[in-house]
Coordinates of N, CA and C in Angstrom, one line a residue:
X1 N -20.2 -2.1 2.0 CA -19.3 -2.2 0.9 C -18.0 -1.5 1.1
X2 N -16.9 -2.0 0.7 CA -15.6 -1.4 0.7 C -15.0 -1.0 -0.6
X3 N -14.3 0.0 -0.7 CA -13.5 0.4 -1.8 C -12.0 0.1 -1.5
X4 N -11.3 -0.7 -2.2 CA -9.9 -0.9 -2.0 C -9.2 -0.4 -3.2
X5 N -8.5 0.7 -3.0 CA -7.8 1.5 -4.0 C -6.3 1.4 -3.9
X6 N -5.7 0.8 -4.9 CA -4.2 0.7 -4.9 C -3.6 1.9 -5.7
X7 N -2.6 2.6 -5.2 CA -2.1 3.7 -5.9 C -0.8 3.3 -6.7
X8 N -0.7 3.9 -7.9 CA 0.4 3.7 -8.8 C 0.3 4.6 -10.0
X9 N 1.2 4.4 -10.9 CA 1.1 5.1 -12.2 C 0.8 4.1 -13.3
X10 N -0.1 4.4 -14.2 CA -0.4 3.4 -15.3 C 0.8 3.3 -16.3
X11 N 0.8 2.2 -16.9 CA 1.8 2.0 -18.0 C 3.0 1.1 -17.6
X12 N 3.5 0.3 -18.6 CA 4.5 -0.7 -18.3 C 5.8 -0.2 -17.8
X13 N 6.1 1.1 -18.2 CA 7.4 1.6 -17.7 C 7.5 1.9 -16.3
X14 N 6.3 2.0 -15.6 CA 6.2 2.3 -14.2 C 6.0 1.0 -13.3
X15 N 5.8 -0.1 -14.0 CA 5.3 -1.3 -13.3 C 6.2 -1.8 -12.1
X16 N 7.5 -1.6 -12.3 CA 8.4 -2.1 -11.2 C 8.9 -1.0 -10.3
X17 N 8.3 0.2 -10.4 CA 8.6 1.3 -9.5 C 8.1 1.1 -8.1
X18 N 8.9 1.6 -7.1 CA 8.4 1.6 -5.7 C 7.0 2.2 -5.6
X19 N 6.8 3.3 -6.3 CA 5.6 4.0 -6.3 C 4.3 3.2 -6.7
X20 N 4.6 2.1 -7.3 CA 3.5 1.2 -7.8 C 3.2 0.1 -6.8
X21 N 3.6 0.2 -5.6 CA 3.3 -0.9 -4.6 C 1.8 -1.2 -4.5
X22 N 1.0 -0.1 -4.5 CA -0.4 -0.3 -4.4 C -1.0 -1.1 -5.5
X23 N -0.5 -1.0 -6.7 CA -1.0 -1.8 -7.8 C -0.7 -3.2 -7.6
X24 N 0.5 -3.5 -7.1 CA 0.9 -4.9 -6.9 C 0.0 -5.6 -5.9
X25 N -0.4 -4.9 -4.9 CA -1.3 -5.4 -3.8 C -2.7 -5.7 -4.4
X26 N -3.2 -4.7 -5.2 CA -4.5 -5.0 -5.8 C -4.5 -6.2 -6.7
X27 N -3.4 -6.4 -7.5 CA -3.3 -7.5 -8.4 C -3.3 -8.8 -7.5
X28 N -2.6 -8.8 -6.4 CA -2.5 -10.0 -5.5 C -3.9 -10.3 -5.0
X29 N -4.6 -9.3 -4.5 CA -6.0 -9.5 -4.0 C -6.9 -10.0 -5.1
X30 N -6.8 -9.5 -6.3 CA -7.6 -9.9 -7.4 C -7.3 -11.4 -7.7
X31 N -6.1 -11.8 -7.6 CA -5.7 -13.2 -7.8 C -6.3 -14.1 -6.7
X32 N -6.3 -13.6 -5.5 CA -6.9 -14.4 -4.3 C -8.4 -14.5 -4.5
X33 N -9.0 -13.5 -4.9 CA -10.5 -13.4 -4.9 C -11.1 -13.8 -6.2
X34 N -10.3 -14.1 -7.2 CA -10.9 -14.5 -8.5 C -11.5 -13.3 -9.2
X35 N -10.9 -12.1 -9.0 CA -11.4 -10.9 -9.6 C -10.6 -10.6 -10.9
X36 N -11.2 -9.7 -11.7 CA -10.5 -9.3 -12.9 C -10.6 -7.8 -13.0
X37 N -9.5 -7.2 -12.6 CA -9.5 -5.7 -12.4 C -9.1 -5.1 -13.8
X38 N -10.1 -5.1 -14.7 CA -9.9 -4.7 -16.1 C -10.9 -3.8 -16.7
X39 N -12.1 -3.7 -16.0 CA -13.2 -2.9 -16.5 C -12.8 -1.4 -16.3
X40 N -12.9 -0.6 -17.4 CA -12.5 0.8 -17.3 C -13.7 1.6 -17.0
X41 N -13.7 2.1 -15.8 CA -14.8 3.0 -15.2 C -14.2 4.0 -14.3
X42 N -14.8 5.2 -14.2 CA -14.5 6.1 -13.1 C -13.0 6.6 -13.2
X43 N -12.4 6.5 -14.3 CA -11.0 6.9 -14.4 C -10.0 5.9 -13.8
X44 N -10.5 4.6 -13.7 CA -9.7 3.5 -13.1 C -10.1 2.2 -13.9
X45 N -9.3 1.2 -13.5 CA -9.7 -0.2 -13.9 C -10.2 -0.8 -12.6
X46 N -11.4 -1.5 -12.7 CA -12.1 -1.9 -11.5 C -12.7 -3.3 -11.6
X47 N -13.1 -3.9 -10.5 CA -13.9 -5.0 -10.5 C -14.7 -5.0 -9.1
X48 N -15.9 -5.4 -9.1 CA -16.7 -5.5 -7.9 C -16.9 -7.0 -7.6
X49 N -16.7 -7.4 -6.4 CA -16.7 -8.8 -6.1 C -17.2 -9.0 -4.6
X50 N -17.8 -10.2 -4.4 CA -18.2 -10.5 -3.0 C -17.1 -11.1 -2.3
X51 N -16.8 -10.6 -1.1 CA -15.7 -11.1 -0.2 C -16.3 -11.4 1.1
X52 N -16.5 -12.7 1.4 CA -17.2 -13.1 2.7 C -18.6 -12.6 2.6
X53 N -19.0 -11.8 3.6 CA -20.4 -11.3 3.7 C -20.5 -9.9 3.2
X54 N -19.4 -9.4 2.5 CA -19.4 -8.0 2.1 C -19.0 -7.9 0.6
X55 N -19.4 -6.8 0.0 CA -19.0 -6.5 -1.3 C -17.8 -5.6 -1.3
X56 N -16.9 -5.7 -2.3 CA -15.7 -4.9 -2.3 C -15.5 -4.5 -3.8
X57 N -15.0 -3.3 -4.0 CA -14.6 -2.8 -5.3 C -13.1 -2.6 -5.3
X58 N -12.4 -3.4 -6.1 CA -11.0 -3.2 -6.3 C -10.7 -2.2 -7.4
X59 N -9.8 -1.3 -7.2 CA -9.6 -0.3 -8.2 C -8.1 0.1 -8.3
X60 N -7.7 0.4 -9.6 CA -6.4 1.0 -9.8 C -6.6 2.2 -10.7
X61 N -6.4 3.4 -10.1 CA -6.6 4.6 -10.9 C -5.7 4.6 -12.2
X62 N -6.2 5.1 -13.3 CA -5.5 5.1 -14.5 C -5.0 6.5 -15.0
X63 N -5.2 7.5 -14.1 CA -4.5 8.7 -14.4 C -3.2 8.7 -13.5
X64 N -2.4 9.7 -13.6 CA -1.1 9.6 -12.9 C -1.4 9.9 -11.4
X65 N -0.4 9.5 -10.6 CA -0.5 9.5 -9.2 C -1.1 10.7 -8.6
X66 N -0.7 11.9 -9.0 CA -1.2 13.1 -8.4 C -2.6 13.5 -8.8
X67 N -3.3 12.6 -9.6 CA -4.7 12.8 -9.9 C -5.5 11.6 -9.4
X68 N -5.0 10.9 -8.4 CA -5.7 9.7 -8.0 C -7.1 10.0 -7.3
X69 N -7.3 11.2 -6.8 CA -8.5 11.5 -6.1 C -9.7 11.4 -6.9
X70 N -9.6 11.7 -8.2 CA -10.8 11.7 -9.1 C -11.5 10.3 -9.1
X71 N -10.7 9.3 -9.3 CA -11.2 7.9 -9.3 C -11.8 7.6 -7.9
X72 N -11.1 7.9 -6.9 CA -11.6 7.6 -5.5 C -13.0 8.3 -5.3
X73 N -13.1 9.6 -5.7 CA -14.3 10.3 -5.5 C -15.5 9.7 -6.3
X74 N -15.1 9.4 -7.6 CA -16.2 8.9 -8.5 C -16.7 7.5 -8.1
X75 N -15.8 6.6 -7.7 CA -16.3 5.3 -7.3 C -17.0 5.4 -6.0
X76 N -16.5 6.1 -5.0 CA -17.2 6.3 -3.7 C -18.6 6.9 -3.9
X77 N -18.7 7.9 -4.8 CA -20.0 8.5 -5.0 C -21.0 7.6 -5.7
X78 N -20.5 6.9 -6.6 CA -21.4 6.0 -7.4 C -22.0 4.9 -6.5
X79 N -21.1 4.3 -5.7 CA -21.6 3.2 -4.8 C -22.0 3.6 -3.4
X80 N -21.9 4.9 -3.2 CA -22.3 5.5 -1.9 C -21.5 4.8 -0.7
X81 N -20.2 4.7 -0.8 CA -19.3 4.1 0.1 C -18.9 5.1 1.2
X82 N -19.1 4.7 2.4 CA -18.7 5.6 3.5 C -17.2 5.7 3.5
X83 N -16.7 6.9 3.8 CA -15.2 7.2 3.7 C -14.4 6.3 4.7
X84 N -15.0 5.8 5.8 CA -14.3 4.9 6.6 C -14.2 3.5 6.1
X85 N -14.9 3.2 5.0 CA -14.8 1.9 4.3 C -14.0 2.0 3.0
X86 N -13.3 3.1 2.9 CA -12.3 3.3 1.8 C -10.9 2.9 2.3
X87 N -10.3 1.9 1.6 CA -9.0 1.4 2.0 C -8.0 1.8 0.8
X88 N -7.0 2.6 1.1 CA -6.0 3.0 0.1 C -4.7 2.4 0.4
X89 N -4.1 1.7 -0.6 CA -2.9 1.0 -0.4 C -1.8 1.8 -1.1
X90 N -0.7 2.2 -0.4 CA 0.3 3.1 -1.0 C 1.7 2.8 -0.5
X91 N 2.7 3.2 -1.3 CA 4.0 3.2 -0.8 C 4.2 4.3 0.3
X92 N 5.2 4.0 1.2 CA 5.4 5.0 2.2 C 6.9 5.0 2.6
X93 N 7.5 6.2 2.4 CA 9.0 6.3 2.7 C 9.2 6.4 4.2
X94 N 8.2 6.7 5.0 CA 8.4 6.8 6.4 C 8.3 5.4 7.1
X95 N 8.1 4.4 6.4 CA 8.0 3.0 6.9 C 9.2 2.2 6.3
X96 N 10.0 1.5 7.2 CA 11.1 0.7 6.7 C 10.7 -0.3 5.7
X97 N 11.5 -0.6 4.7 CA 11.2 -1.6 3.7 C 11.1 -3.0 4.5
X98 N 10.1 -3.7 4.3 CA 9.9 -5.0 5.0 C 8.7 -4.9 6.0
X99 N 8.2 -3.6 6.2 CA 7.1 -3.4 7.1 C 5.9 -3.0 6.4
X100 N 4.7 -3.4 6.9 CA 3.4 -3.0 6.4 C 2.7 -2.5 7.7
X101 N 2.1 -1.3 7.6 CA 1.3 -0.8 8.7 C 0.0 -0.3 8.3
X102 N -0.9 -0.2 9.2 CA -2.3 0.4 9.0 C -2.4 1.7 9.7
X103 N -3.2 2.6 9.1 CA -3.5 3.9 9.7 C -4.8 4.4 9.2
X104 N -5.5 5.1 10.1 CA -6.8 5.7 9.7 C -6.6 7.2 9.8
X105 N -6.8 7.9 8.7 CA -6.6 9.3 8.7 C -5.2 9.7 8.7
X106 N -4.9 10.9 9.1 CA -3.5 11.4 9.2 C -3.1 12.2 7.9
X107 N -1.9 12.8 8.0 CA -1.5 13.6 6.9 C -1.0 12.8 5.7
X108 N -0.7 13.5 4.6 CA -0.3 12.9 3.3 C 1.2 12.6 3.3
X109 N 2.0 13.3 4.2 CA 3.4 13.1 4.2 C 4.1 13.4 2.9
X110 N 3.6 14.3 2.1 CA 4.2 14.6 0.8 C 3.9 13.6 -0.3
X111 N 3.0 12.6 0.0 CA 2.6 11.6 -1.1 C 1.6 12.3 -1.9
X112 N 1.8 12.5 -3.2 CA 0.9 13.2 -4.0 C -0.4 12.5 -4.3
X113 N -0.4 11.2 -4.3 CA -1.6 10.4 -4.5 C -2.5 10.6 -3.3
X114 N -2.0 10.5 -2.1 CA -2.8 10.8 -0.9 C -3.3 12.2 -0.8
X115 N -2.4 13.1 -1.2 CA -2.7 14.6 -1.2 C -4.0 14.8 -2.0
X116 N -4.0 14.2 -3.2 CA -5.2 14.5 -4.1 C -6.4 13.7 -3.6
X117 N -6.3 12.5 -3.0 CA -7.4 11.8 -2.5 C -8.0 12.6 -1.3
X118 N -7.2 13.1 -0.4 CA -7.7 13.9 0.7 C -8.4 15.2 0.2
X119 N -7.9 15.8 -0.8 CA -8.6 17.0 -1.4 C -9.9 16.7 -2.0
X120 N -10.1 15.4 -2.5 CA -11.3 15.1 -3.2 C -12.3 14.4 -2.4
X121 N -11.9 13.6 -1.4 CA -12.9 12.8 -0.6 C -12.8 13.0 0.9
X122 N -11.8 13.7 1.4 CA -11.6 13.9 2.8 C -10.4 13.0 3.3
X123 N -10.3 12.9 4.6 CA -9.1 12.4 5.2 C -9.3 11.1 6.0
X124 N -10.6 10.7 6.3 CA -10.8 9.6 7.3 C -10.9 8.2 6.6
X125 N -10.1 8.0 5.6 CA -10.0 6.6 5.0 C -8.9 5.8 5.7
X126 N -8.9 4.5 5.4 CA -7.9 3.6 6.0 C -6.8 3.5 5.0
X127 N -5.6 3.5 5.6 CA -4.4 3.5 4.7 C -3.6 2.2 5.1
X128 N -3.3 1.4 4.0 CA -2.3 0.3 4.1 C -1.0 0.9 3.6
X129 N 0.0 1.0 4.5 CA 1.2 1.7 4.3 C 2.3 0.7 4.0
X130 N 2.7 0.6 2.7 CA 3.7 -0.4 2.3 C 5.1 0.3 2.4
X131 N 5.9 -0.2 3.3 CA 7.2 0.5 3.5 C 8.2 0.3 2.4
X132 N 8.7 1.4 2.0 CA 9.8 1.4 1.0 C 11.1 2.0 1.5
X133 N 11.1 2.5 2.7 CA 12.3 3.2 3.3 C 12.6 4.5 2.7
X134 N 13.4 5.3 3.4 CA 13.8 6.6 3.0 C 14.8 6.4 1.8
X135 N 14.9 7.4 0.9 CA 15.9 7.3 -0.1 C 17.3 7.5 0.4
X136 N 18.3 6.9 -0.2 CA 19.7 7.1 0.2 C 20.1 8.6 0.2
X137 N 21.1 8.9 0.9 CA 21.6 10.3 0.9 C 21.9 10.8 -0.5
X138 N 21.4 12.0 -0.7 CA 21.7 12.6 -2.1 C 20.6 12.4 -3.1
X139 N 19.6 11.5 -2.8 CA 18.6 11.2 -3.7 C 17.4 12.1 -3.4
X140 N 16.7 12.5 -4.4 CA 15.4 13.2 -4.3 C 14.4 12.1 -4.1
X141 N 13.4 12.4 -3.2 CA 12.4 11.4 -2.9 C 11.6 11.0 -4.2
X142 N 11.3 12.0 -5.0 CA 10.5 11.6 -6.3 C 11.3 10.7 -7.1
X143 N 12.6 10.9 -7.3 CA 13.4 10.0 -8.1 C 13.5 8.6 -7.5
X144 N 13.5 8.6 -6.2 CA 13.7 7.3 -5.5 C 12.4 6.4 -5.6
X145 N 11.2 7.0 -5.4 CA 10.0 6.2 -5.5 C 9.6 5.9 -6.9
X146 N 10.1 6.7 -7.9 CA 9.9 6.4 -9.3 C 11.0 5.5 -9.8
X147 N 11.9 5.0 -8.9 CA 13.0 4.1 -9.3 C 12.5 2.7 -9.1
X148 N 13.1 1.7 -9.8 CA 12.7 0.3 -9.7 C 13.3 -0.3 -8.4
X149 N 12.6 -1.4 -8.0 CA 13.1 -2.1 -6.8 C 14.5 -2.6 -7.0
X150 N 15.3 -2.6 -6.0 CA 16.7 -3.2 -6.0 C 16.5 -4.7 -6.1
X151 N 17.6 -5.4 -6.5 CA 17.5 -6.8 -6.6 C 17.3 -7.5 -5.2
X152 N 17.9 -6.9 -4.2 CA 17.7 -7.4 -2.8 C 16.3 -7.2 -2.3
X153 N 15.6 -6.1 -2.8 CA 14.2 -5.9 -2.4 C 13.3 -6.8 -3.2
X154 N 13.6 -7.1 -4.5 CA 12.8 -7.9 -5.3 C 12.7 -9.3 -4.7
X155 N 13.8 -9.8 -4.1 CA 13.8 -11.1 -3.5 C 12.7 -11.2 -2.3
X156 N 12.4 -10.1 -1.7 CA 11.4 -10.1 -0.6 C 10.1 -9.6 -1.0
X157 N 10.0 -9.1 -2.2 CA 8.8 -8.4 -2.6 C 7.5 -9.2 -2.6
X158 N 7.6 -10.5 -3.0 CA 6.4 -11.3 -3.1 C 5.8 -11.5 -1.7
X159 N 6.7 -11.8 -0.7 CA 6.2 -12.0 0.7 C 5.6 -10.7 1.2
X160 N 6.1 -9.5 0.9 CA 5.6 -8.3 1.4 C 4.3 -7.9 0.8
X161 N 4.1 -8.2 -0.5 CA 2.9 -7.9 -1.2 C 1.8 -8.8 -0.5
X162 N 2.1 -10.1 -0.2 CA 1.2 -10.9 0.5 C 0.8 -10.3 1.8
X163 N 1.8 -9.8 2.5 CA 1.5 -9.2 3.9 C 0.6 -8.0 3.8
X164 N 0.8 -7.2 2.8 CA -0.1 -6.1 2.6 C -1.5 -6.5 2.2
X165 N -1.6 -7.5 1.4 CA -2.9 -8.1 1.0 C -3.6 -8.7 2.2
X166 N -2.8 -9.3 3.1 CA -3.4 -9.8 4.4 C -3.9 -8.7 5.2
X167 N -3.2 -7.5 5.2 CA -3.7 -6.4 6.0 C -5.0 -5.9 5.5
X168 N -5.2 -5.8 4.1 CA -6.5 -5.4 3.6 C -7.6 -6.4 4.0
X169 N -7.3 -7.6 3.9 CA -8.3 -8.6 4.3 C -8.6 -8.6 5.7
X170 N -7.7 -8.2 6.6 CA -7.9 -8.1 8.0 C -8.9 -6.9 8.3
X171 N -8.8 -5.8 7.5 CA -9.7 -4.7 7.7 C -11.1 -5.1 7.3
X172 N -11.2 -5.8 6.1 CA -12.5 -6.2 5.7 C -13.2 -7.2 6.6
X173 N -12.4 -8.1 7.2 CA -12.9 -9.2 8.0 C -13.1 -8.7 9.4
X174 N -12.2 -8.0 10.0 CA -12.2 -7.7 11.5 C -12.5 -6.3 11.8
X175 N -12.6 -5.4 10.8 CA -12.8 -4.0 11.1 C -11.5 -3.3 11.3
X176 N -11.5 -2.0 11.2 CA -10.3 -1.2 11.1 C -9.5 -1.3 12.5
X177 N -10.1 -1.0 13.6 CA -9.4 -1.0 14.9 C -8.7 -2.3 15.2
X178 N -9.5 -3.4 15.1 CA -8.9 -4.7 15.4 C -7.7 -5.0 14.4
X179 N -8.0 -4.7 13.2 CA -6.9 -5.0 12.2 C -5.7 -4.2 12.4
X180 N -5.8 -2.9 12.8 CA -4.7 -2.0 13.1 C -3.9 -2.6 14.3
X181 N -4.6 -3.1 15.3 CA -3.9 -3.6 16.5 C -3.1 -4.9 16.0
X182 N -3.7 -5.7 15.3 CA -3.0 -7.0 14.8 C -1.8 -6.6 13.9
X183 N -2.0 -5.9 12.9 CA -1.0 -5.6 11.9 C 0.1 -4.8 12.4
X184 N -0.2 -3.7 13.1 CA 0.8 -2.8 13.7 C 1.7 -3.4 14.8
X185 N 1.0 -4.3 15.6 CA 1.8 -5.0 16.6 C 2.8 -5.9 16.0
X186 N 2.4 -6.6 14.9 CA 3.3 -7.5 14.2 C 4.4 -6.8 13.6
X187 N 4.1 -5.6 13.0 CA 5.2 -4.8 12.4 C 6.2 -4.3 13.5
X188 N 5.7 -3.9 14.6 CA 6.6 -3.5 15.7 C 7.5 -4.6 16.2
X189 N 6.9 -5.8 16.3 CA 7.7 -7.0 16.7 C 8.8 -7.3 15.7
X190 N 8.4 -7.2 14.4 CA 9.4 -7.4 13.3 C 10.5 -6.4 13.4
X191 N 10.1 -5.1 13.7 CA 11.1 -4.1 13.8 C 12.1 -4.3 15.0
X192 N 11.5 -4.7 16.1 CA 12.3 -5.0 17.3 C 13.3 -6.2 17.0
X193 N 12.8 -7.2 16.3 CA 13.6 -8.4 16.0 C 14.8 -8.0 15.1
X194 N 14.5 -7.1 14.1 CA 15.6 -6.7 13.3 C 16.6 -5.9 14.1
X195 N 16.1 -5.1 15.0 CA 17.0 -4.3 15.9 C 17.9 -5.2 16.7
X196 N 17.3 -6.3 17.3 CA 18.1 -7.2 18.1 C 19.1 -7.9 17.2
X197 N 18.7 -8.3 16.0 CA 19.6 -9.0 15.1 C 20.8 -8.1 14.7
X198 N 20.5 -6.8 14.5 CA 21.6 -5.9 14.1 C 22.5 -5.7 15.3
X199 N 21.9 -5.6 16.5 CA 22.7 -5.4 17.7 C 23.6 -6.7 18.0
X200 N 23.1 -7.9 17.8 CA 23.8 -9.1 18.0 C 25.0 -9.2 17.0
X201 N 24.7 -8.8 15.7 CA 25.7 -8.8 14.7 C 26.8 -7.8 15.1
X202 N 26.4 -6.6 15.5 CA 27.4 -5.6 15.9 C 28.3 -6.1 17.1
X203 N 27.7 -6.7 18.1 CA 28.4 -7.2 19.2 C 29.4 -8.3 18.8
X204 N 28.9 -9.2 17.9 CA 29.7 -10.3 17.5 C 31.0 -9.8 16.7
X205 N 30.7 -8.8 15.9 CA 31.8 -8.2 15.1 C 32.8 -7.5 16.1
X206 N 32.3 -6.9 17.2 CA 33.2 -6.3 18.1 C 34.1 -7.3 18.8
X207 N 33.5 -8.5 19.2 CA 34.3 -9.5 19.8 C 35.4 -10.0 18.9
X208 N 35.0 -10.2 17.7 CA 36.0 -10.7 16.7 C 37.2 -9.7 16.6
X209 N 36.8 -8.4 16.5 CA 37.9 -7.4 16.4 C 38.8 -7.3 17.6
X210 N 38.2 -7.6 18.8 CA 38.9 -7.5 20.0 C 39.9 -8.7 20.1

């Protein structure tokens, strides 16, 4: 059995925040799997569903981000889920917007939701890292992640949520190591493609100016 936990803050006023990327991915998975993440249990809204040959619990903690660990610990304890089968979906300022990456273990990077989960359940869970990029100069990180998506980001958001949901499904279907190789290789290729595109654009601009 897997626990797929999406991080965010409850309430309509936070729904379009970058910090709520995890909630968006849980909602997408629920739609794909025919789940209804509405039952209030363990300090979260949850649903348990059969996915292929495995059971999965989808969950969105309903306390604020820095208290996400309580729900993770309660659900994991009730269903006796191995920590390696816990998948946490979260926003990540260290990943460029447009990229989704997988990681097992690692530090919290200042993310208060991860910090609390690590304190409550340990560190060896799987992380689906939804890139939101670094804040612009002069912005505090907290203000940035609690800000709404820009219009240019909103145009790409649906595709990126799908990509993160694909990453979760890859973990459940193929196992963590194989999924990491597939998803992270794809992200690296996308990053290299963007770099080539920027370089080509820069060169073209230079020719025109010359």
